[in-house]
């Protein structure tokens, strides 16, 4: 009766939704402060004061023409500022014609995949990964090819990626810092991936895009390096969003930066601009284009996230859970003490702890804990985690 493909994908994204609904149910019974909801990647912090001040200034100034239809790529002055920022960070020559302003990373990914994929072409994703990639690829008539990252470290398994490349491979999606693991892919692995891609391109006579989904690029701890994708991969497309870095997920703002090294990049950008319109986004919100253009170097307070990461990571590892210490994003990807991560999440819910099974991210045997929550809630949850650990005899 409805769109079959879409109805099928609804069931795949249901795990996080199920947790969200369970949270609402438990809060009604036990009260808000007795439920520890780590299920969603929705930042609890407010946008930086500087960003809110810029917003107020634009509203108060009454700038003429701010709210009109525009070039669907976005305001030229905004795209110029973004291009200069991207060039500064990557060393790759960029101008406003390399940039399309979009409604967040989700829109950027949909626009990009639709622009490059012909029916049946393959996109490699590195598991565990953000659940929605599969849906986006399918809606662009592509085929998702899942390649696991290395066991326990979650770093790229370059050999496995190389083996998965076929004549039909059109793109690889990279997400670092990663949702759900928080891992940053090492420079060494990215450079070796680049060599593998070039080898395969020459062998198979194909051309592969590297799509870098970077909503967590500013959320990095202890001075960890996030290698710049544009500077490593020739045919790279960077998708950035301000949903997490400026805590603006409701405002739907981000950009696509397509490398000048992509042959016929002008045609690619034109296709993206058309898709921005035909997919119904039309253009990114005008007011927030201006706001982010004045705040490209700003980010939320990463120290507060680091404090939350350390509090939870230290406690969980002390009470016997196993987890890699993430260098970025705001997730812990914890090994479930039993094979069945879905069953383990159900056990956690008995202590009013809401966490998401790794299976939903193609990372079975693990659970994702989103710590972008109030630190008070983390503190209140520690005892519940200790009880959970005791149930499984972890200490
Ligand atoms: N990509 C990843 C890896 C994410 O975690 C998210 C949101 O959680 C998105 C994309 C979508 O972000 P946006 O709000 O910018 O559309």
Short mmCIF file of C-alpha atoms and ligand atoms in Angstrom, two decimals:
data_model
loop_
_atom_site.label_atom_id
_atom_site.label_comp_id
_atom_site.label_asym_id
_atom_site.label_seq_id
_atom_site.Cartn_x
_atom_site.Cartn_y
_atom_site.Cartn_z
CA UNK A 1 0.00 0.00 0.00
CA UNK A 2 2.92 2.34 0.81
CA UNK A 3 6.52 2.63 -0.42
CA UNK A 4 7.76 -0.93 0.19
CA UNK A 5 11.45 -0.02 0.45
CA UNK A 6 10.68 2.67 2.98
CA UNK A 7 8.43 0.46 5.09
CA UNK A 8 11.21 -2.15 5.16
CA UNK A 9 13.78 0.42 6.33
CA UNK A 10 11.46 1.56 9.14
CA UNK A 11 11.93 -1.75 10.91
CA UNK A 12 15.73 -1.42 10.69
CA UNK A 13 15.80 1.93 12.46
CA UNK A 14 13.42 0.78 15.16
CA UNK A 15 15.95 -0.09 17.93
CA UNK A 16 16.76 3.47 18.96
CA UNK A 17 13.11 4.41 18.63
CA UNK A 18 12.10 1.45 20.82
CA UNK A 19 14.55 2.61 23.52
CA UNK A 20 13.21 6.13 23.29
CA UNK A 21 9.65 4.87 23.81
CA UNK A 22 10.76 2.61 26.67
CA UNK A 23 12.38 5.67 28.27
CA UNK A 24 9.14 7.64 28.13
CA UNK A 25 7.30 4.69 29.69
CA UNK A 26 9.82 4.25 32.54
CA UNK A 27 9.91 7.98 33.30
CA UNK A 28 6.14 7.95 33.80
CA UNK A 29 6.45 5.12 36.33
CA UNK A 30 9.67 6.07 38.21
CA UNK A 31 10.04 9.82 37.59
CA UNK A 32 12.48 11.66 35.31
CA UNK A 33 15.44 11.62 37.73
CA UNK A 34 15.33 7.82 38.23
CA UNK A 35 15.66 6.92 34.56
CA UNK A 36 19.09 7.03 32.92
CA UNK A 37 18.53 7.61 29.24
CA UNK A 38 21.70 7.22 27.16
CA UNK A 39 19.88 6.24 23.98
CA UNK A 40 20.00 9.36 21.81
CA UNK A 41 22.80 11.44 20.28
CA UNK A 42 20.91 14.64 21.00
CA UNK A 43 23.31 17.17 22.62
CA UNK A 44 22.19 18.30 26.05
CA UNK A 45 24.38 21.44 25.95
CA UNK A 46 23.13 24.76 24.59
CA UNK A 47 24.79 26.42 21.55
CA UNK A 48 27.81 28.62 22.44
CA UNK A 49 26.87 32.14 23.62
CA UNK A 50 28.78 33.61 20.67
CA UNK A 51 26.51 31.76 18.24
CA UNK A 52 23.36 32.95 19.99
CA UNK A 53 24.71 36.53 19.97
CA UNK A 54 25.35 36.33 16.21
CA UNK A 55 21.81 35.07 15.75
CA UNK A 56 20.36 37.96 17.78
CA UNK A 57 22.43 40.47 15.81
CA UNK A 58 21.15 39.18 12.48
CA UNK A 59 17.55 39.25 13.71
CA UNK A 60 17.88 42.75 15.18
CA UNK A 61 19.78 44.23 12.26
CA UNK A 62 16.83 43.65 9.89
CA UNK A 63 19.12 42.92 6.95
CA UNK A 64 17.26 43.33 3.66
CA UNK A 65 16.84 40.24 1.46
CA UNK A 66 17.89 37.79 4.15
CA UNK A 67 14.73 35.72 3.93
CA UNK A 68 14.26 35.54 0.17
CA UNK A 69 14.70 32.60 -2.24
CA UNK A 70 18.33 32.30 -3.21
CA UNK A 71 20.75 30.30 -5.33
CA UNK A 72 19.98 26.79 -4.07
CA UNK A 73 23.68 26.26 -3.29
CA UNK A 74 23.41 28.93 -0.59
CA UNK A 75 24.51 32.57 -0.18
CA UNK A 76 27.69 33.27 -2.20
CA UNK A 77 29.35 35.16 0.70
CA UNK A 78 28.65 32.26 3.09
CA UNK A 79 30.05 29.75 0.60
CA UNK A 80 33.15 31.92 0.16
CA UNK A 81 33.78 31.92 3.92
CA UNK A 82 33.22 28.16 4.13
CA UNK A 83 35.55 27.57 1.16
CA UNK A 84 38.30 29.67 2.78
CA UNK A 85 37.88 27.71 6.03
CA UNK A 86 37.98 24.34 4.26
CA UNK A 87 41.03 25.39 2.23
CA UNK A 88 42.83 26.54 5.37
CA UNK A 89 42.28 23.17 7.05
CA UNK A 90 42.97 20.94 4.05
CA UNK A 91 45.49 22.85 1.96
CA UNK A 92 43.29 21.99 -1.05
CA UNK A 93 42.38 24.92 -3.32
CA UNK A 94 38.69 25.75 -2.76
CA UNK A 95 36.28 28.49 -3.75
CA UNK A 96 32.55 29.03 -3.36
CA UNK A 97 31.86 26.82 -6.39
CA UNK A 98 33.07 23.80 -4.40
CA UNK A 99 30.53 24.39 -1.63
CA UNK A 100 26.83 23.58 -1.29
CA UNK A 101 25.06 24.62 1.90
CA UNK A 102 22.71 21.87 3.11
CA UNK A 103 20.18 21.02 5.83
CA UNK A 104 22.65 19.13 8.04
CA UNK A 105 24.74 16.03 7.36
CA UNK A 106 21.67 13.89 6.68
CA UNK A 107 20.72 16.14 3.75
CA UNK A 108 24.35 16.36 2.62
CA UNK A 109 24.64 12.58 2.49
CA UNK A 110 21.35 12.14 0.61
CA UNK A 111 22.24 14.84 -1.91
CA UNK A 112 25.74 13.39 -2.43
CA UNK A 113 24.64 9.77 -2.81
CA UNK A 114 21.89 10.70 -5.27
CA UNK A 115 24.34 12.82 -7.25
CA UNK A 116 26.93 10.08 -7.74
CA UNK A 117 25.07 6.75 -7.78
CA UNK A 118 23.64 4.91 -10.76
CA UNK A 119 21.26 2.04 -9.93
CA UNK A 120 23.07 -0.98 -8.47
CA UNK A 121 26.36 0.80 -7.81
CA UNK A 122 27.99 -0.09 -4.51
CA UNK A 123 28.89 2.01 -1.50
CA UNK A 124 31.25 0.58 1.11
CA UNK A 125 30.45 1.42 4.72
CA UNK A 126 32.71 0.55 7.65
CA UNK A 127 30.93 -1.27 10.46
CA UNK A 128 29.93 -0.32 13.05
CA UNK A 129 28.27 2.69 11.39
CA UNK A 130 25.47 5.25 11.69
CA UNK A 131 22.33 3.21 10.99
CA UNK A 132 20.85 5.58 8.43
CA UNK A 133 23.61 5.15 5.82
CA UNK A 134 21.97 1.96 4.54
CA UNK A 135 18.64 3.68 4.09
CA UNK A 136 20.17 6.67 2.32
CA UNK A 137 22.13 4.41 -0.06
CA UNK A 138 19.07 2.31 -0.84
CA UNK A 139 16.96 5.37 -1.51
CA UNK A 140 19.61 6.49 -4.00
CA UNK A 141 19.20 3.04 -5.66
CA UNK A 142 22.66 1.96 -4.57
CA UNK A 143 23.82 -1.17 -2.79
CA UNK A 144 25.34 -1.09 0.69
CA UNK A 145 28.48 -3.19 1.11
CA UNK A 146 29.38 -3.59 4.79
CA UNK A 147 33.04 -4.09 5.72
CA UNK A 148 33.92 -4.66 9.36
CA UNK A 149 36.57 -2.56 11.05
CA UNK A 150 39.26 -4.32 13.07
CA UNK A 151 38.09 -6.33 16.05
CA UNK A 152 38.19 -4.36 19.31
CA UNK A 153 40.18 -1.34 17.98
CA UNK A 154 37.50 -0.42 15.39
CA UNK A 155 40.23 0.96 13.13
CA UNK A 156 39.94 0.52 9.35
CA UNK A 157 40.77 -2.96 8.07
CA UNK A 158 42.34 -1.78 4.83
CA UNK A 159 42.85 -5.26 3.41
CA UNK A 160 39.15 -6.09 3.99
CA UNK A 161 38.11 -2.86 2.23
CA UNK A 162 40.42 -3.56 -0.70
CA UNK A 163 38.98 -7.07 -1.03
CA UNK A 164 35.44 -5.67 -1.05
CA UNK A 165 36.07 -3.27 -3.95
CA UNK A 166 34.48 -4.43 -7.22
CA UNK A 167 33.83 -2.90 -10.67
CA UNK A 168 30.60 -1.57 -9.18
CA UNK A 169 32.15 0.26 -6.22
CA UNK A 170 31.35 3.96 -6.47
CA UNK A 171 32.11 5.30 -3.01
CA UNK A 172 33.29 4.63 0.51
CA UNK A 173 31.74 6.44 3.46
CA UNK A 174 34.08 7.36 6.30
CA UNK A 175 32.86 8.72 9.62
CA UNK A 176 35.58 9.81 12.03
CA UNK A 177 35.23 10.56 14.93
CA UNK A 178 32.82 7.71 14.64
CA UNK A 179 29.26 7.13 15.73
CA UNK A 180 28.87 4.69 17.52
CA UNK A 181 32.48 3.91 18.62
CA UNK A 182 33.98 7.39 19.20
CA UNK A 183 37.12 6.15 17.43
CA UNK A 184 39.20 8.45 15.21
CA UNK A 185 40.67 6.63 12.20
CA UNK A 186 44.46 6.86 12.25
CA UNK A 187 46.43 8.78 9.61
CA UNK A 188 48.34 5.61 8.81
CA UNK A 189 45.16 3.63 8.08
CA UNK A 190 43.69 6.43 5.95
CA UNK A 191 46.86 6.81 3.91
CA UNK A 192 47.05 3.10 3.37
CA UNK A 193 43.34 3.08 2.40
CA UNK A 194 44.12 5.75 -0.17
CA UNK A 195 46.85 3.56 -1.68
CA UNK A 196 44.47 0.58 -1.75
CA UNK A 197 41.82 2.65 -3.52
CA UNK A 198 44.32 3.87 -6.11
CA UNK A 199 45.53 0.31 -6.71
CA UNK A 200 41.97 -0.93 -7.25
CA UNK A 201 41.03 2.00 -9.47
CA UNK A 202 43.97 1.23 -11.73
CA UNK A 203 43.29 -2.50 -11.73
CA UNK A 204 39.52 -2.25 -12.38
CA UNK A 205 39.41 0.98 -14.39
CA UNK A 206 36.95 2.59 -11.97
CA UNK A 207 36.72 5.82 -10.02
CA UNK A 208 35.87 5.82 -6.31
CA UNK A 209 34.67 8.75 -4.21
CA UNK A 210 35.50 9.03 -0.53
CA UNK A 211 32.57 10.59 1.30
CA UNK A 212 33.61 11.89 4.70
CA UNK A 213 30.70 12.37 7.11
CA UNK A 214 32.09 14.70 9.77
CA UNK A 215 29.47 15.93 12.25
CA UNK A 216 31.81 15.14 15.18
CA UNK A 217 34.96 16.73 13.73
CA UNK A 218 35.17 19.37 16.50
CA UNK A 219 34.43 16.97 19.35
CA UNK A 220 37.92 15.65 20.00
CA UNK A 221 39.70 15.07 23.32
CA UNK A 222 43.24 15.19 24.67
CA UNK A 223 44.59 16.87 21.52
CA UNK A 224 43.91 13.83 19.30
CA UNK A 225 44.56 14.42 15.59
CA UNK A 226 41.72 14.00 13.09
CA UNK A 227 43.47 13.64 9.71
CA UNK A 228 41.97 15.87 7.03
CA UNK A 229 40.22 13.73 4.44
CA UNK A 230 40.41 16.25 1.59
CA UNK A 231 44.18 16.37 1.97
CA UNK A 232 44.50 12.57 1.78
CA UNK A 233 41.95 11.41 -0.82
CA UNK A 234 41.87 13.02 -4.26
CA UNK A 235 38.20 12.41 -5.04
CA UNK A 236 36.85 13.31 -1.64
CA UNK A 237 33.61 14.94 -0.58
CA UNK A 238 33.47 16.38 2.90
CA UNK A 239 30.10 16.68 4.61
CA UNK A 240 30.05 18.82 7.71
CA UNK A 241 27.21 19.74 10.01
CA UNK A 242 26.77 22.07 12.95
CA UNK A 243 24.30 19.78 14.73
CA UNK A 244 26.90 18.56 17.21
CA UNK A 245 29.81 21.02 16.97
CA UNK A 246 27.52 24.00 17.72
CA UNK A 247 24.66 22.00 19.30
CA UNK A 248 22.22 23.12 16.60
CA UNK A 249 20.57 19.87 15.43
CA UNK A 250 17.11 21.41 15.22
CA UNK A 251 18.27 24.19 12.90
CA UNK A 252 19.39 21.83 10.11
CA UNK A 253 22.56 23.44 8.86
CA UNK A 254 25.73 22.06 7.28
CA UNK A 255 27.72 22.04 4.07
CA UNK A 256 29.18 19.84 1.37
CA UNK A 257 32.74 20.61 0.21
CA UNK A 258 33.69 18.74 -2.97
CA UNK A 259 37.42 18.60 -3.67
CA UNK A 260 38.74 20.61 -6.62
CA UNK A 261 40.70 17.46 -7.51
CA UNK A 262 37.50 15.69 -8.58
CA UNK A 263 37.37 15.69 -12.38
CA UNK A 264 34.34 17.71 -13.57
CA UNK A 265 33.62 18.90 -10.06
CA UNK A 266 31.44 21.68 -11.53
CA UNK A 267 29.02 19.09 -12.95
CA UNK A 268 28.94 17.30 -9.60
CA UNK A 269 28.13 20.53 -7.75
CA UNK A 270 25.38 21.40 -10.28
CA UNK A 271 23.84 17.96 -9.73
CA UNK A 272 23.98 18.50 -5.96
CA UNK A 273 22.32 21.91 -6.22
CA UNK A 274 19.52 20.44 -8.36
CA UNK A 275 19.08 17.61 -5.85
CA UNK A 276 18.97 20.04 -2.95
CA UNK A 277 15.87 21.39 -4.69
CA UNK A 278 14.29 18.17 -5.97
CA UNK A 279 14.76 16.29 -2.69
CA UNK A 280 12.70 19.08 -1.19
CA UNK A 281 15.34 20.84 0.93
CA UNK A 282 15.55 23.62 -1.74
CA UNK A 283 18.25 25.46 0.20
CA UNK A 284 19.72 25.45 3.70
CA UNK A 285 17.99 27.85 6.16
CA UNK A 286 19.08 31.37 5.24
CA UNK A 287 19.45 32.81 8.74
CA UNK A 288 21.58 29.93 9.98
CA UNK A 289 23.79 30.00 6.88
CA UNK A 290 24.78 33.52 7.97
CA UNK A 291 25.14 32.55 11.62
CA UNK A 292 27.49 29.61 11.03
CA UNK A 293 29.57 31.56 8.49
CA UNK A 294 30.53 33.92 11.33
CA UNK A 295 31.28 31.03 13.70
CA UNK A 296 33.25 28.52 11.67
CA UNK A 297 36.06 28.38 14.24
CA UNK A 298 33.69 28.08 17.22
CA UNK A 299 32.69 24.84 18.95
CA UNK A 300 30.80 23.79 22.05
CA UNK A 301 32.81 23.31 25.23
CA UNK A 302 34.58 20.00 24.60
CA UNK A 303 35.95 20.03 28.17
CA UNK A 304 32.44 19.38 29.50
CA UNK A 305 32.07 16.39 27.17
CA UNK A 306 35.51 15.14 28.17
CA UNK A 307 34.49 15.33 31.83
CA UNK A 308 31.42 13.21 31.09
CA UNK A 309 33.43 10.73 29.03
CA UNK A 310 36.02 10.33 31.78
CA UNK A 311 33.47 9.98 34.56
CA UNK A 312 31.54 7.26 32.76
CA UNK A 313 34.52 5.52 31.14
CA UNK A 314 36.47 5.36 34.41
CA UNK A 315 33.48 4.04 36.35
CA UNK A 316 32.47 1.43 33.75
CA UNK A 317 35.99 0.06 33.35
CA UNK A 318 36.51 0.03 37.14
CA UNK A 319 33.40 -2.08 37.62
CA UNK A 320 34.52 -4.59 35.02
CA UNK A 321 33.09 -3.48 31.67
CA UNK A 322 35.37 -3.50 28.62
CA UNK A 323 35.45 -0.45 26.41
CA UNK A 324 37.90 1.35 24.16
CA UNK A 325 38.61 4.89 25.41
CA UNK A 326 37.19 7.05 22.62
CA UNK A 327 39.12 10.10 21.38
CA UNK A 328 36.11 11.86 19.93
CA UNK A 329 32.33 12.21 19.48
CA UNK A 330 30.14 11.56 22.54
CA UNK A 331 29.61 7.81 22.59
CA UNK A 332 31.07 4.85 24.47
CA UNK A 333 30.87 1.52 22.66
CA UNK A 334 30.96 -1.01 25.45
CA UNK A 335 31.40 -4.77 25.08
CA UNK A 336 28.31 -6.58 26.30
CA UNK A 337 29.22 -9.24 28.89
CA UNK A 338 27.01 -11.71 26.96
CA UNK A 339 26.87 -12.38 23.25
CA UNK A 340 23.31 -11.14 22.88
CA UNK A 341 23.56 -7.35 23.06
CA UNK A 342 19.79 -6.94 22.67
CA UNK A 343 19.20 -9.12 25.73
CA UNK A 344 21.89 -7.18 27.62
CA UNK A 345 20.11 -3.87 26.86
CA UNK A 346 16.89 -5.40 28.16
CA UNK A 347 18.74 -6.31 31.40
CA UNK A 348 20.06 -2.75 31.69
CA UNK A 349 16.52 -1.43 31.33
CA UNK A 350 15.62 -3.32 34.53
CA UNK A 351 17.89 -0.83 36.32
CA UNK A 352 16.32 2.02 34.31
CA UNK A 353 19.43 2.32 32.14
CA UNK A 354 18.57 2.92 28.50
CA UNK A 355 21.33 2.01 26.06
CA UNK A 356 21.22 0.87 22.45
CA UNK A 357 22.27 -2.55 21.11
CA UNK A 358 25.33 -2.49 18.86
CA UNK A 359 23.47 -4.81 16.47
CA UNK A 360 21.55 -1.74 15.27
CA UNK A 361 24.90 -0.27 14.12
CA UNK A 362 26.15 -3.58 12.70
CA UNK A 363 28.36 -3.95 15.77
CA UNK A 364 26.83 -6.98 17.53
CA UNK A 365 28.09 -7.89 20.99
CA UNK A 366 28.43 -4.22 21.96
CA UNK A 367 26.15 -1.49 23.26
CA UNK A 368 26.23 2.23 22.57
CA UNK A 369 26.06 4.70 25.43
CA UNK A 370 25.47 8.31 24.35
CA UNK A 371 26.98 10.54 27.06
CA UNK A 372 25.79 13.86 25.56
CA UNK A 373 23.51 14.10 28.61
CA UNK A 374 23.32 16.05 31.85
CA UNK A 375 26.31 15.19 34.06
CA UNK A 376 23.93 14.90 37.03
CA UNK A 377 22.17 12.06 35.27
CA UNK A 378 25.52 10.32 34.69
CA UNK A 379 26.36 10.68 38.39
CA UNK A 380 22.96 9.30 39.41
CA UNK A 381 23.35 6.38 37.00
CA UNK A 382 26.67 5.08 38.40
CA UNK A 383 25.08 2.96 41.09
CA UNK A 384 22.65 1.42 38.59
CA UNK A 385 25.60 0.46 36.33
CA UNK A 386 27.32 -1.08 39.38
CA UNK A 387 24.23 -3.24 40.02
CA UNK A 388 24.17 -4.26 36.36
CA UNK A 389 27.84 -5.24 36.53
CA UNK A 390 27.16 -7.29 39.68
CA UNK A 391 24.33 -9.15 37.97
CA UNK A 392 26.82 -10.37 35.38
CA UNK A 393 29.53 -11.13 37.96
CA UNK A 394 31.93 -8.60 36.50
CA UNK A 395 33.44 -7.70 39.86
N1 LIG B 1 26.07 11.24 10.50
C1 LIG B 1 26.29 10.76 11.72
C2 LIG B 1 27.46 9.85 11.92
C3 LIG B 1 25.46 11.09 12.80
O1 LIG B 1 25.72 10.59 14.01
C4 LIG B 1 24.37 11.96 12.57
C5 LIG B 1 23.45 12.30 13.65
O2 LIG B 1 23.44 11.79 14.73
C6 LIG B 1 24.18 12.45 11.27
C7 LIG B 1 25.04 12.08 10.27
C8 LIG B 1 23.07 13.39 10.96
O3 LIG B 1 23.39 14.65 11.45
P1 LIG B 1 22.65 15.98 11.03
O4 LIG B 1 21.87 16.42 12.22
O5 LIG B 1 23.72 16.94 10.69
O6 LIG B 1 21.78 15.65 9.86
#
